[in-house]
XYZ file of C-alpha atoms in Angstrom:
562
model
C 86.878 114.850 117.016
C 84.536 116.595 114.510
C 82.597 113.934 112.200
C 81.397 114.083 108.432
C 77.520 114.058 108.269
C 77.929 113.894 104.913
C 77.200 110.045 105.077
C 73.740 110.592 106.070
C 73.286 113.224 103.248
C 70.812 112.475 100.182
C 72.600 110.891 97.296
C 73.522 112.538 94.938
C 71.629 114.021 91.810
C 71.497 112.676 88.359
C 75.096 112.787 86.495
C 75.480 116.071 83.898
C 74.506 115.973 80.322
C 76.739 112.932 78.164
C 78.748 116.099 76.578
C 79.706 117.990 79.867
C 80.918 114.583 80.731
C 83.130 113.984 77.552
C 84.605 117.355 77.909
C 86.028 116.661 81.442
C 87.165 113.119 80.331
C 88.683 114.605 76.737
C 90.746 117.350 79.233
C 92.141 114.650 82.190
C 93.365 112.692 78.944
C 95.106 115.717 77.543
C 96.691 115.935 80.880
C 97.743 112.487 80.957
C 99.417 112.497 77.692
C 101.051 116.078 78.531
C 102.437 114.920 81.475
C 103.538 111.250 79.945
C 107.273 111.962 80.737
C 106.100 113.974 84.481
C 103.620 111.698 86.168
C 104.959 112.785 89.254
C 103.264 115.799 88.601
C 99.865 117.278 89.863
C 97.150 117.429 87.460
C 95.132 120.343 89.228
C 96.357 122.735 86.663
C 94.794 120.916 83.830
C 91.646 119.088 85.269
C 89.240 121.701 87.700
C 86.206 119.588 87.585
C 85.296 115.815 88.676
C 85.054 113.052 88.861
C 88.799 113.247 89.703
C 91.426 112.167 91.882
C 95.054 112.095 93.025
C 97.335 111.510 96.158
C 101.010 110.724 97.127
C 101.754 108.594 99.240
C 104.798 109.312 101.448
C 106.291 106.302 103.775
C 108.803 107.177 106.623
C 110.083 104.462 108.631
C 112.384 105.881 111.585
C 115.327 103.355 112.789
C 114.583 101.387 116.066
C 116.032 103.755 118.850
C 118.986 103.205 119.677
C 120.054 102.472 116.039
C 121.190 106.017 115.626
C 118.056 107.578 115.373
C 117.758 109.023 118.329
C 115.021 109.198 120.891
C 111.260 108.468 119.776
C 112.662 106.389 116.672
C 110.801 103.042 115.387
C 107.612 102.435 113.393
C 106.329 103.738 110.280
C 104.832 107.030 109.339
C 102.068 107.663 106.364
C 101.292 110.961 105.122
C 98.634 110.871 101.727
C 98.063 114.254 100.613
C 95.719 114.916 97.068
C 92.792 116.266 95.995
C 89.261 114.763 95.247
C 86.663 116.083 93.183
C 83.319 114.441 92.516
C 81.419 114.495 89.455
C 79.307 118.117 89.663
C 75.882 118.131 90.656
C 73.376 119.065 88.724
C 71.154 120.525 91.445
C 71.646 121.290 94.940
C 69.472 122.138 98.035
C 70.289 126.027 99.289
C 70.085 124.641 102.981
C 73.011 122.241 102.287
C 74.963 124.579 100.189
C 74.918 126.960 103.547
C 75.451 124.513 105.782
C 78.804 123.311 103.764
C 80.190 126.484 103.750
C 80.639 126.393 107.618
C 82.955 123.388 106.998
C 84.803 121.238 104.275
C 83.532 118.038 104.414
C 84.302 115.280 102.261
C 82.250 114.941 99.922
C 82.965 118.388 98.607
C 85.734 119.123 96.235
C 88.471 119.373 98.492
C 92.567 119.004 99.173
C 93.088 116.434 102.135
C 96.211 115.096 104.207
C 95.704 111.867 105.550
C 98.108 110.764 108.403
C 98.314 107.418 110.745
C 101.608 105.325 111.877
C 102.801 102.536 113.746
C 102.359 101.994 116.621
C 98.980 103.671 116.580
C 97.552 105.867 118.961
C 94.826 107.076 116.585
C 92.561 106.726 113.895
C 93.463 107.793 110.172
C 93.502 111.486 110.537
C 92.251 113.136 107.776
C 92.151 116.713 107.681
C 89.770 118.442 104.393
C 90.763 121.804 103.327
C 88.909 123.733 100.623
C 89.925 122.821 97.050
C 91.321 126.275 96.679
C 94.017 125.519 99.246
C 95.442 123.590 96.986
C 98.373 125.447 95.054
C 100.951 124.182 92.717
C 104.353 125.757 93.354
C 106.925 125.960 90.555
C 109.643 128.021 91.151
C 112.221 128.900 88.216
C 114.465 126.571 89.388
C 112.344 123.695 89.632
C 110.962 124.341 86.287
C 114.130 122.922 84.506
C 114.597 119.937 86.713
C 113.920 116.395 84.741
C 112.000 115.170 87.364
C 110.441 116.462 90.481
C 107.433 118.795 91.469
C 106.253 120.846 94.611
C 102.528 121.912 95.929
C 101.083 123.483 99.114
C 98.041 122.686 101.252
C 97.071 125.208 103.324
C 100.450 125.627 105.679
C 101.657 122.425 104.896
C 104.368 121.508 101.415
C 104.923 118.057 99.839
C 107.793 117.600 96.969
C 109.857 114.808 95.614
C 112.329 115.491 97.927
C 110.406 115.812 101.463
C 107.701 117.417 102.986
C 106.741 119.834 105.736
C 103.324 119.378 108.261
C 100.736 121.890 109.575
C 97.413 120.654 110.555
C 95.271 122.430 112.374
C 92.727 119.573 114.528
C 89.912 121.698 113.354
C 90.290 121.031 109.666
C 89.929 116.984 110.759
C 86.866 115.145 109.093
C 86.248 112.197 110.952
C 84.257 109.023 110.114
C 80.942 108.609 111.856
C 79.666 105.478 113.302
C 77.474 104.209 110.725
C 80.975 104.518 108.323
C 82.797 102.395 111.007
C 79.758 99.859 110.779
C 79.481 99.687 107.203
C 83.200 99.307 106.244
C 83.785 96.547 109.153
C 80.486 94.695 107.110
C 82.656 95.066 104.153
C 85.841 93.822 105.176
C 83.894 90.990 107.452
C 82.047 89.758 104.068
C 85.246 90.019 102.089
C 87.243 87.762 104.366
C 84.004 85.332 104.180
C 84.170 85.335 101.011
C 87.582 84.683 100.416
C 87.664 81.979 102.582
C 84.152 80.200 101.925
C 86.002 76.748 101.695
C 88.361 76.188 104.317
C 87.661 73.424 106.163
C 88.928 74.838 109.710
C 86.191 74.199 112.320
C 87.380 77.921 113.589
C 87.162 79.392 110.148
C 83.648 81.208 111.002
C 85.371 82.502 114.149
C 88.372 83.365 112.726
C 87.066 85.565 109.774
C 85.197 87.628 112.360
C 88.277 88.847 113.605
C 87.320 92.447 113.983
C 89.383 95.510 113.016
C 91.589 97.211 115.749
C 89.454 99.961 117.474
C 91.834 102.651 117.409
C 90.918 105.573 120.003
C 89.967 109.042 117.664
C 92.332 111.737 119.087
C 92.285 115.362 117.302
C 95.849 115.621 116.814
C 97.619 118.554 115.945
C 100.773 117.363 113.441
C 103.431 119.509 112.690
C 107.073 119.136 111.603
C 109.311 118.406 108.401
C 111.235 115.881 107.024
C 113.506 115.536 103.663
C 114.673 113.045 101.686
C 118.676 112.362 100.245
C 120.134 109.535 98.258
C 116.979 109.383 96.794
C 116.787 106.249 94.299
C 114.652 106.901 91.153
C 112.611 104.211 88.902
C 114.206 104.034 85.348
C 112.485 105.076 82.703
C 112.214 104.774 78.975
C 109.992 105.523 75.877
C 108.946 101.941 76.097
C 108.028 102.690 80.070
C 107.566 106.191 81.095
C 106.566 105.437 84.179
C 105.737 102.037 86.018
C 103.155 100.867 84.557
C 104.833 101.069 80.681
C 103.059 101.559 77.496
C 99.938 101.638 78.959
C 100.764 104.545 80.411
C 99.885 105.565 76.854
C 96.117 105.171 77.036
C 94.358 108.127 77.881
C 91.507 107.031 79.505
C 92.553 104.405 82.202
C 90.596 104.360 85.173
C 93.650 104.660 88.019
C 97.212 105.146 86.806
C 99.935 104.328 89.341
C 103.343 106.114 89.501
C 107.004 105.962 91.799
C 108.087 108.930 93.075
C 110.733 107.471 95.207
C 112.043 103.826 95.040
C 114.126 104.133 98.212
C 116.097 107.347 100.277
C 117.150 108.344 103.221
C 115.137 110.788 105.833
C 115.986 113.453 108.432
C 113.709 115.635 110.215
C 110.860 114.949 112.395
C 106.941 114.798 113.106
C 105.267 116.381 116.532
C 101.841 115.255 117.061
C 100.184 117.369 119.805
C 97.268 115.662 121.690
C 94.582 118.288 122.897
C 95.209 120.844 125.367
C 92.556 119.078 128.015
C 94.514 115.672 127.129
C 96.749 114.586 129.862
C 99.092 113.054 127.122
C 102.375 114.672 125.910
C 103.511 115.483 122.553
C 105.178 112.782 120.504
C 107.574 113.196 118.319
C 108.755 110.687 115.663
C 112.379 111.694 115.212
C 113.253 110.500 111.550
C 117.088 111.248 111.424
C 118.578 108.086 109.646
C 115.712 106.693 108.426
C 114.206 105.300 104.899
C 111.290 106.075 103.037
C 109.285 105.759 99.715
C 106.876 107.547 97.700
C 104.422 106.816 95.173
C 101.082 107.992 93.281
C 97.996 107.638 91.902
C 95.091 109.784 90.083
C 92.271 109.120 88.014
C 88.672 108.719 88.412
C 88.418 105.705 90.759
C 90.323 103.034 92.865
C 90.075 99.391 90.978
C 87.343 97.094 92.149
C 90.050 94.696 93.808
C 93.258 94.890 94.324
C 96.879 93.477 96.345
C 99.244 95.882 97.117
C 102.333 95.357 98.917
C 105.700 97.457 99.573
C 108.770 96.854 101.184
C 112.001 98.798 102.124
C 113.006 97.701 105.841
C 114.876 94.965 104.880
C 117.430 94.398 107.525
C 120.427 92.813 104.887
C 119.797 94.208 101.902
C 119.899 97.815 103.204
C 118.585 100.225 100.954
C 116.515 98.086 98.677
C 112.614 98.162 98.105
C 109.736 96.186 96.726
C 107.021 97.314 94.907
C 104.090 94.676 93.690
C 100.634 95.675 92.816
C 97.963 92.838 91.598
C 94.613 94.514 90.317
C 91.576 93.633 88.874
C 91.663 96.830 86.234
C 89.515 98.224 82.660
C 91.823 99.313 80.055
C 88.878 101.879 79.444
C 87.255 103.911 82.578
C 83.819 102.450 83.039
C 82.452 105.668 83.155
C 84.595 107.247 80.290
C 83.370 109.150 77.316
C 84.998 106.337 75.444
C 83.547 103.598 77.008
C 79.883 105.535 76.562
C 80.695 105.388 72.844
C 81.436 101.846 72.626
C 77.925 101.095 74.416
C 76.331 103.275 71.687
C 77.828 102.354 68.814
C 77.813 98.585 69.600
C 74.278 97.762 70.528
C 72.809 94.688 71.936
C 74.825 94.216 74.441
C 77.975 93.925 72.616
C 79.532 97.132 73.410
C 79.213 96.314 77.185
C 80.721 92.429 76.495
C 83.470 94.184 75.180
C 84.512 96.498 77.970
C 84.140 93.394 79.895
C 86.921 91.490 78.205
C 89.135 94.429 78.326
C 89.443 93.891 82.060
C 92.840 92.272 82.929
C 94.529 91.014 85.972
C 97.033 93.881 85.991
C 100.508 93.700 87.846
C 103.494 96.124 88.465
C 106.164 94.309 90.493
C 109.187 96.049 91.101
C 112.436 95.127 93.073
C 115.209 97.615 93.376
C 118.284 95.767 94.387
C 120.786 98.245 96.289
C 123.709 96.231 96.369
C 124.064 95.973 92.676
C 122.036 98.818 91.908
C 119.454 96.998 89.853
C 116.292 97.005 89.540
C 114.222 94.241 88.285
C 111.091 95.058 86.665
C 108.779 91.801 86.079
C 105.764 93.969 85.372
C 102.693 92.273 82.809
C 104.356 94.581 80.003
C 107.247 93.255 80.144
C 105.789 90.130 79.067
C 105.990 88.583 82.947
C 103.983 86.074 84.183
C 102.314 85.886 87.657
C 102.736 81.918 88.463
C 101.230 82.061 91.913
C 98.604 84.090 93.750
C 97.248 82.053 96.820
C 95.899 83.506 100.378
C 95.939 81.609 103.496
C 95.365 81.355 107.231
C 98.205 80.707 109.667
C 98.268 80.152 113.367
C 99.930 83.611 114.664
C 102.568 81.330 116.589
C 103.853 79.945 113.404
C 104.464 83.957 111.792
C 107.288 84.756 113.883
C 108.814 81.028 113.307
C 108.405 81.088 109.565
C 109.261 84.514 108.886
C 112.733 84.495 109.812
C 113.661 82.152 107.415
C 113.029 82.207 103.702
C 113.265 78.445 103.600
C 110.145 77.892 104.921
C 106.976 76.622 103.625
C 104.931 77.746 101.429
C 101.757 79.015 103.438
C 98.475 76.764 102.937
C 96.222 77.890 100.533
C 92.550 78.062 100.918
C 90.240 76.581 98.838
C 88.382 79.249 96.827
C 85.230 78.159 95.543
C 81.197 79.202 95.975
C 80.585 81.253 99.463
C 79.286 79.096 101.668
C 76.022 80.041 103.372
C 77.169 79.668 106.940
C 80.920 81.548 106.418
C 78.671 84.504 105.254
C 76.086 84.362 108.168
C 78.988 84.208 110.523
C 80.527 87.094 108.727
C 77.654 89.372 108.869
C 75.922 88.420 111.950
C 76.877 89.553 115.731
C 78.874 86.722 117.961
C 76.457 85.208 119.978
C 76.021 84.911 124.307
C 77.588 83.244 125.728
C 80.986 84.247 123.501
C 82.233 80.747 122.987
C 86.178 80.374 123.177
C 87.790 82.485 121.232
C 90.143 79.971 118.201
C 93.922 80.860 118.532
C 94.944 84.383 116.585
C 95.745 83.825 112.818
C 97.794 85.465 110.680
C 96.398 86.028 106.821
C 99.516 85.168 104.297
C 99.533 85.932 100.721
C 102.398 84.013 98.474
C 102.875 85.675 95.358
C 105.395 84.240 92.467
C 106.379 86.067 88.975
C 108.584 85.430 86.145
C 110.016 87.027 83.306
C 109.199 85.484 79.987
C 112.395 83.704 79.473
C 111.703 81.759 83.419
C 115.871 82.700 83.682
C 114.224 85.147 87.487
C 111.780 84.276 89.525
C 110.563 86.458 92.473
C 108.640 85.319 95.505
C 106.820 86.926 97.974
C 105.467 85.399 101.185
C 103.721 88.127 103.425
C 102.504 87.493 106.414
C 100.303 89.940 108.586
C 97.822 89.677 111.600
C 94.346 89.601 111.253
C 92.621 92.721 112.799
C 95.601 95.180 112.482
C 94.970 97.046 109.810
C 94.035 101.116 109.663
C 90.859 102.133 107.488
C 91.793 104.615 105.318
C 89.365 106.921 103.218
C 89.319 106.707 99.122
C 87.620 108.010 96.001
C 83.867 106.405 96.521
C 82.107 108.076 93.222
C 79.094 105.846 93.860
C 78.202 107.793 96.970
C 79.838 110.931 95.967
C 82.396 111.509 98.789
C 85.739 110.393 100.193
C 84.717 106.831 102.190
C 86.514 104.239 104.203
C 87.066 101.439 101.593
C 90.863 100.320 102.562
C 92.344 98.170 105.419
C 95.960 99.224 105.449
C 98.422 97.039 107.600
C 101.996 98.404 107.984
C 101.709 96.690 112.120
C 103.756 93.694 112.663
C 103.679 92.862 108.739
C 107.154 90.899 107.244
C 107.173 90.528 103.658
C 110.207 87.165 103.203
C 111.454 88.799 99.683
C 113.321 86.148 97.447
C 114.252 86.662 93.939
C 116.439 84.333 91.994
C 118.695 84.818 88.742
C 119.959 81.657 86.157
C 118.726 79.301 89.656
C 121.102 81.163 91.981
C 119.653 83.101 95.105
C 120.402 86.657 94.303
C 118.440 88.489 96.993
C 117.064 87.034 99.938
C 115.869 89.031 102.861
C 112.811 89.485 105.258
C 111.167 92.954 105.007
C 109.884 94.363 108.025
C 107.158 97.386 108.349
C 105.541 96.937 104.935
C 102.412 98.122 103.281
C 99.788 95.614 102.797
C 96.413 95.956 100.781
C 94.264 93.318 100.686
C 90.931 94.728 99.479
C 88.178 93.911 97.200
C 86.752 89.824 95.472
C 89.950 88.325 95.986
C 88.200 85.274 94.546
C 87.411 87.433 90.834
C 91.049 88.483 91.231
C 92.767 85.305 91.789
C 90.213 83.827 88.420
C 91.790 86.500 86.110
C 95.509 86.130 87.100
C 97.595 83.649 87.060
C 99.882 82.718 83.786
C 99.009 84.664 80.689
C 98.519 81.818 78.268
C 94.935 82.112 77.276
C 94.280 83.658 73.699
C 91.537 86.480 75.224
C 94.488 87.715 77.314
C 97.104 87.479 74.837
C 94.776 89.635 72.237
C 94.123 91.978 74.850
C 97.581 92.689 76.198
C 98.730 92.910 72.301
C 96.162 95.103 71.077
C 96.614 97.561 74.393
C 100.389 97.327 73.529
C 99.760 98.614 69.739
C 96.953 101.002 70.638
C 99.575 102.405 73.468
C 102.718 102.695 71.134
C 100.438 104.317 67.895
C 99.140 106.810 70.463
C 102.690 107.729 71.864
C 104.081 108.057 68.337
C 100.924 110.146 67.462
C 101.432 112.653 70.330
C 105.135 112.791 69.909
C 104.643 114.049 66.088
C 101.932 116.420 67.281
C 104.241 117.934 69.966
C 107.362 118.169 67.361
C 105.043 119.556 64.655
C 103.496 122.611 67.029
């Protein structure tokens, strides 16, 4: 499988001049505010230069066979198409500029379509086409619609109501070693970190766990699959799109949208092995299954984040879960507005106050089919998050504890200073003689929220193994390219879903196949949420909420007076 060298190119040259950069961020946040009402939407119309990026995120989760789904059925399917485009260069070596134009790689401005599932048989694939394959398609019809939106890349078409695959194995950009070896550092020091103060005498073992090694196959993907009974977020002039007023702000580092709470899927997905491969096609047939779709653009991924999603829930058919937990500026760190606050507030003030406008973020979203509600406990909506603790099970006790949502509460680790040993182990090699390996744990998470009048409550206890999870490439600015910063796990991952109503158990259900995102200080993240009772937050969450409503009210009046 072909590999980007573009990790061992020479980083990149100084950024442009302070106004080339204030033009691009003054046009993505005349974007944003044109498409308030259609985040759904692709921005590549408005915003041709970087740094800049979006992708959707399409879930398909096939029935078990013999659940009606025919042959092949079971496991999850991810398809992330978007665009990235990295801040232009101010210079650039002829030799390179030749060399690039044999083949897309990704650090290049570029459309990509990520793919992996469960079970795996591969790496992430991730196939880079040419920014100009990228094409917006509009039709007459679709024009009028309230909601919805349809692009191309290359030979392959993604809407909000399904999507159609082909990739050609030669447009694949794969990872090279040293990108294997760096992110495994990563998410080996993260773990260490995490978990500097649990006491287990296996805790140095444990959190060197490695990640799955997945075999790299150059898979050619083709098929189609649509979506019906599709189940939309509502929205509002309060909340046009999950994450509220502050979708309002203009100049947010990542904004997060829902294309698709919850529908059903038909179709399927072929992935071809190569031709000198004694392996047989596969095909995921995806008749009778569910799916979901979301979004996200902007100019970079937060520094830490928990994401989890959930809509294989085995009672509570049709329902989903949404909950993101991130360690977000209310201002782009690299923004033109955030360059004029360090100006114009000198001596370090203008950079302590960026620095309090950072906020635990969280959109949590539960869409109950039964009643057809959905329950929004998001920080706008004055929520509170009452609980964010990590932990380390033995993997015997997951299966146990997971099918009832009467069981404990997973044990929280302690989550103080690093210690010096927990990193050592972390970074250095295991040592010969191996000595016996500790019994397989399973990393839980136990998330709690609450609406401001404490009448619901919503729990979350997720529980996934250790060593599963599926790097995936995202927007790496720093180093000017697409790079392997997430651990995905959608592998043997339950999410036990409980929310309750007045003190009565209203939903209650275990969610099988889900999303998880663990990535990032966990430690930072944990330190800025919990309940919103201090006066810093409370000023910052009120002031974002009047800044978000004048500036809504402001573009409203502009677009009735033109």
């Amino acid at each position: 499988m072909p590999t980007d060298s573009s990790s061992s190119s020479p980083p990149p040259p100084p950024p442009p001049p302070f106004a080339s950069r204030a033009a691009h961020y003054a046009r993505v946040a005349a974007a944003n505010l044109r498409l308030l009402n259609r985040s759904e939407r692709p921005h590549a119309a408005d915003v041709s230069s970087g740094p800049f990026f979006e992708g959707w995120y399409y879930k398909t989760c096939p029935p078990p066979a013999g659940n009606g789904g025919g042959g092949g059925g079971g496991g999850c399917v991810v398809v992330i198409p978007g665009t990235f485009r990295p801040a232009p260069r101010t210079s650039s070596d002829p030799s390179e500029t030749a060399a690039k134009k044999k083949k897309t790689t990704r650090s290049d401005p570029h459309a990509f379509v990520m793919v992996f599932r469960h079970p795996n048989s591969s790496q992430c694939l991730y196939y880079a086409y040419p920014i100009d394959a990228f094409q917006i398609l509009d039709p007459a019809g679709d024009a009028r619609r309230d909601f919805g939106f349809r692009f191309r890349i290359a030979g392959s078409e993604f809407a909000d109501d399904g999507f159609s695959l082909d990739l050609d194995p030669s447009f694949l950009c794969d990872s090279s070693p040293e990108e294997d070896a760096e992110f495994l550092a990563t998410v080996l020091r993260e773990r260490a970190h995490l978990y500097s103060d649990a006491i287990d005498k296996d805790i140095a073992a444990v959190i060197q766990t490695p990640l799955r090694a997945y075999p790299k196959i150059a898979y050619a993907v083709k098929g189609a699959v649509r979506f019906s009974d599709i189940a939309r977020l509502p929205t509002s002039w309060w909340a046009p799109s999950v994450m509220g007023p502050f979708r309002y702000l203009p100049a947010m580092e990542c904004y997060h949208g829902v294309v698709s709470l919850h529908h059903t899927t038909s179709g399927s997905i072929t992935f071809t092995p190569p031709t000198d491969d004694d392996a047989v096609d596969d095909v995921v047939v995806c008749d009778a299954g569910k799916g979901y779709v979301e979004r996200d653009h902007g100019f970079n991924f937060p520094r830490s984040w928990v994401w989890i999603q959930a809509h294989d829930y085995a009672v509570e058919t049709g329902s989903t879960v949404m909950v993101s937990v991130a360690d977000v500026p209310l201002v782009a760190e690299d923004s033109w507005i955030a360059a004029f606050v360090r100006l114009a507030l000198p001596f370090g003030w203008g950079h302590a106050l960026l620095a309090r406008g950072r906020i635990a973020g969280f959109l949590v979203v539960l869409h109950h089919a039964r009643t057809n509600t959905t329950h929004n406990l998001s920080l706008y909506n004055a929520a509170v998050l009452d609980d964010l603790a990590f932990g380390l099970l033995p993997k015997s006790s997951s299966s146990s504890s997971s099918s009832s949502s009467s069981s404990s509460s997973p044990t929280s680790p302690t989550t103080t200073t690093t210690t010096a040993a927990a990193a050592a182990a972390a970074a250095a090699p295991a040592a010969t003689p191996t000595p016996p390996a500790p019994p397989p744990r399973v990393q839980s998470v136990r998330l709690v929220f609450s609406d401001a009048s404490r009448r619901t409550r919503l729990t979350l206890r997720v529980r996934r193994p250790l060593g599963v999870g599926v790097p995936l490439f995202g927007p790496a600015f720093a180093s000017g390219g697409m790079r392997l910063i997430v651990e995905e796990s959608i592998a043997d991952v339950d999410v036990q879903t409980t929310l309750e109503v007045d003190g009565k158990v209203v939903f209650d259900d275990l969610g099988r196949e889900a999303g998880v995102e663990v990535v990032g200080d966990l430690k930072s993240l944990m330190k800025r949420a919990g309940p919103w009772v201090s006066r810093d937050a409370a000023v910052v969450v009120a002031a974002a909420a009047v800044a978000a409503v004048a500036v809504g009210l402001s573009v409203w009046l502009w677009a009735a007076a033109a």
